mmCIF file of C-alpha atoms in Angstrom:
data_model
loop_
_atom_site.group_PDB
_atom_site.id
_atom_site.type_symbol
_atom_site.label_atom_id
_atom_site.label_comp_id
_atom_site.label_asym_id
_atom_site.label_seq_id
_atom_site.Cartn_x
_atom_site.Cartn_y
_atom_site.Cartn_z
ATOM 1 C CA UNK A 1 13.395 0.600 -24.777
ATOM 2 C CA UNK A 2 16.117 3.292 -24.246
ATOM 3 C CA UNK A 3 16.727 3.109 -20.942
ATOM 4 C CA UNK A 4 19.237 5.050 -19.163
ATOM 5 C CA UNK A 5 21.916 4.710 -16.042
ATOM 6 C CA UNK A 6 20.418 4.320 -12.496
ATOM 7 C CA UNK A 7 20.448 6.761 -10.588
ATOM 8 C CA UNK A 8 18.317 8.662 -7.562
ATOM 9 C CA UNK A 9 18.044 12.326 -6.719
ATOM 10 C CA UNK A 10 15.877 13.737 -3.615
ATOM 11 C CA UNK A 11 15.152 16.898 -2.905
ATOM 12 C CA UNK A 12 14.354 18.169 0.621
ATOM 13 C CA UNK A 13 13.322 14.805 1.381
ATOM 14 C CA UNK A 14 10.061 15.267 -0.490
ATOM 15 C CA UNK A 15 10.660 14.855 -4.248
ATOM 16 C CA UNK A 16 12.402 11.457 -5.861
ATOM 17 C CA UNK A 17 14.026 11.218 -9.538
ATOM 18 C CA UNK A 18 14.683 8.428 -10.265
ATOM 19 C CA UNK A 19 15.903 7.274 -13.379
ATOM 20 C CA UNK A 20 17.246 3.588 -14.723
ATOM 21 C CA UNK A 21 14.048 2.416 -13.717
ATOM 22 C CA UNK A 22 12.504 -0.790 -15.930
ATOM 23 C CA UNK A 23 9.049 -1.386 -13.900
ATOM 24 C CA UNK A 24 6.968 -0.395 -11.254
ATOM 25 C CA UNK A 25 4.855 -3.545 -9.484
ATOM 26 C CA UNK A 26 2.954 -1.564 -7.348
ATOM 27 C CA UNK A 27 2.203 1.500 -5.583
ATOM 28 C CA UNK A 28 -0.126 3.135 -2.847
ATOM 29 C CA UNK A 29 0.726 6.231 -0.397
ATOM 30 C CA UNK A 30 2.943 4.761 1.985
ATOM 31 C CA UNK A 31 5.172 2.443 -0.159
ATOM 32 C CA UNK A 32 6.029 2.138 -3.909
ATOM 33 C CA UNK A 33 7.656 -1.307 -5.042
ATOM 34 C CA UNK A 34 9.794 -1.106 -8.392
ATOM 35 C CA UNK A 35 12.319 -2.234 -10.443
ATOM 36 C CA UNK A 36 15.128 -0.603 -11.624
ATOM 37 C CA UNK A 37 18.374 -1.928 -13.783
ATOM 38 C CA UNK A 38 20.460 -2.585 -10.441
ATOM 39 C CA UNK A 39 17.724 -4.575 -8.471
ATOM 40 C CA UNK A 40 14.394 -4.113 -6.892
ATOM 41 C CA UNK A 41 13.908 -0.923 -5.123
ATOM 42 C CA UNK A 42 11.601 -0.007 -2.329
ATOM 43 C CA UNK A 43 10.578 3.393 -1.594
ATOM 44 C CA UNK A 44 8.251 4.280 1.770
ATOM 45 C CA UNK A 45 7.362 7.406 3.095
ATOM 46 C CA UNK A 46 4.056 9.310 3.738
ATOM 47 C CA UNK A 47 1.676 10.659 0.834
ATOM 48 C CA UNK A 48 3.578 9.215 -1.858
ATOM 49 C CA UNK A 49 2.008 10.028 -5.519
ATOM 50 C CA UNK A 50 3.932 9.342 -8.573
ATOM 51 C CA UNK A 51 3.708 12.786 -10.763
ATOM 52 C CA UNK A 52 5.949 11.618 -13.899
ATOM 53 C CA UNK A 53 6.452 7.841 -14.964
ATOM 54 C CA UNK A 54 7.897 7.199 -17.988
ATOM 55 C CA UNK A 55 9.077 3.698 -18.750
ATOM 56 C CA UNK A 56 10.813 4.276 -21.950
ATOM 57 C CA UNK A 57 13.050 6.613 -20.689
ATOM 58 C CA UNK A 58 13.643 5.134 -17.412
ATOM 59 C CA UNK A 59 12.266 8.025 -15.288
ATOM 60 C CA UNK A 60 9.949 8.799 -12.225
ATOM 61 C CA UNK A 61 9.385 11.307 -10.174
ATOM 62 C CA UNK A 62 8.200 10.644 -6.921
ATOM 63 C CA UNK A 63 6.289 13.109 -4.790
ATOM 64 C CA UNK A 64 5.434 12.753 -0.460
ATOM 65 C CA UNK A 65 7.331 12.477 2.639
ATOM 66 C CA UNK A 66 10.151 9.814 1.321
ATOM 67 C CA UNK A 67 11.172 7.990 4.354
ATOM 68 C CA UNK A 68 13.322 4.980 3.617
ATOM 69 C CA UNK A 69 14.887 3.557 0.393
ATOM 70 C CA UNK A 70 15.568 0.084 0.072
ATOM 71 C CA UNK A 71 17.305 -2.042 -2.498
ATOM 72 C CA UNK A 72 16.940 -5.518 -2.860
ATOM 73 C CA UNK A 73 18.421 -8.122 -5.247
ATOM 74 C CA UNK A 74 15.567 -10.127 -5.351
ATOM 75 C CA UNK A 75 13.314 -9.497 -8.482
ATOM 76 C CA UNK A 76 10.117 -10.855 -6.888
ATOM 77 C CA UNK A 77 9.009 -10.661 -3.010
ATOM 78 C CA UNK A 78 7.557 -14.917 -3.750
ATOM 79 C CA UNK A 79 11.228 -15.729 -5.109
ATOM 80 C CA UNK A 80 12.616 -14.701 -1.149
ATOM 81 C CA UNK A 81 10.186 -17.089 0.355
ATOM 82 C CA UNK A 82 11.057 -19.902 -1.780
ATOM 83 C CA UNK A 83 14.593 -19.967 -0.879
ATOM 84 C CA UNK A 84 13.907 -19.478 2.413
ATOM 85 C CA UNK A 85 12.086 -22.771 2.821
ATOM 86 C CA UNK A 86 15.121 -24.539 0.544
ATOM 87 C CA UNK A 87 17.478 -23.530 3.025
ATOM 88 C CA UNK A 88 15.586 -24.526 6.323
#
């Protein structure tokens, strides 16, 4: 798989390119949970539809009302839970 740099490009607040990107989890109109080469990535917004995913290349294009993007270092939202029961 030939997958390029990370990076993130939005447009008027209501297209996302995003590119670097190695998975997507899951997705429904209001948030879209995937993985990209520098950490989990979290997009949420309003009407979101995905109108280009292609996983070899490392690129998707996002389409909606993009209202928050947020990066996480965690690969898996069960991994965050887990540590924080170890450190209670």
């Amino acid at each position: 798989m030939a997958v390029e740099k990370h990076s993130l490009e939005l447009l008027e607040r209501n297209q996302l390119v995003i590119t670097g990107v190695t998975h997507v989890d899951n997705y429904d109109e209001v948030e879209i949970f995937l993985q990209t080469k520098l950490g989990a990535l979290i997009v949420r917004g309003e009407g979101l539809s995905i109108s280009e995913l292609n996983l070899e290349s490392g690129k998707i294009i996002v389409n909606g009302t993009i209202n928050q993007l947020n990066y996480s270092e965690s690969q898996s939202k069960k991994g965050k839970g887990l540590l924080q029961k170890l450190l209670k």
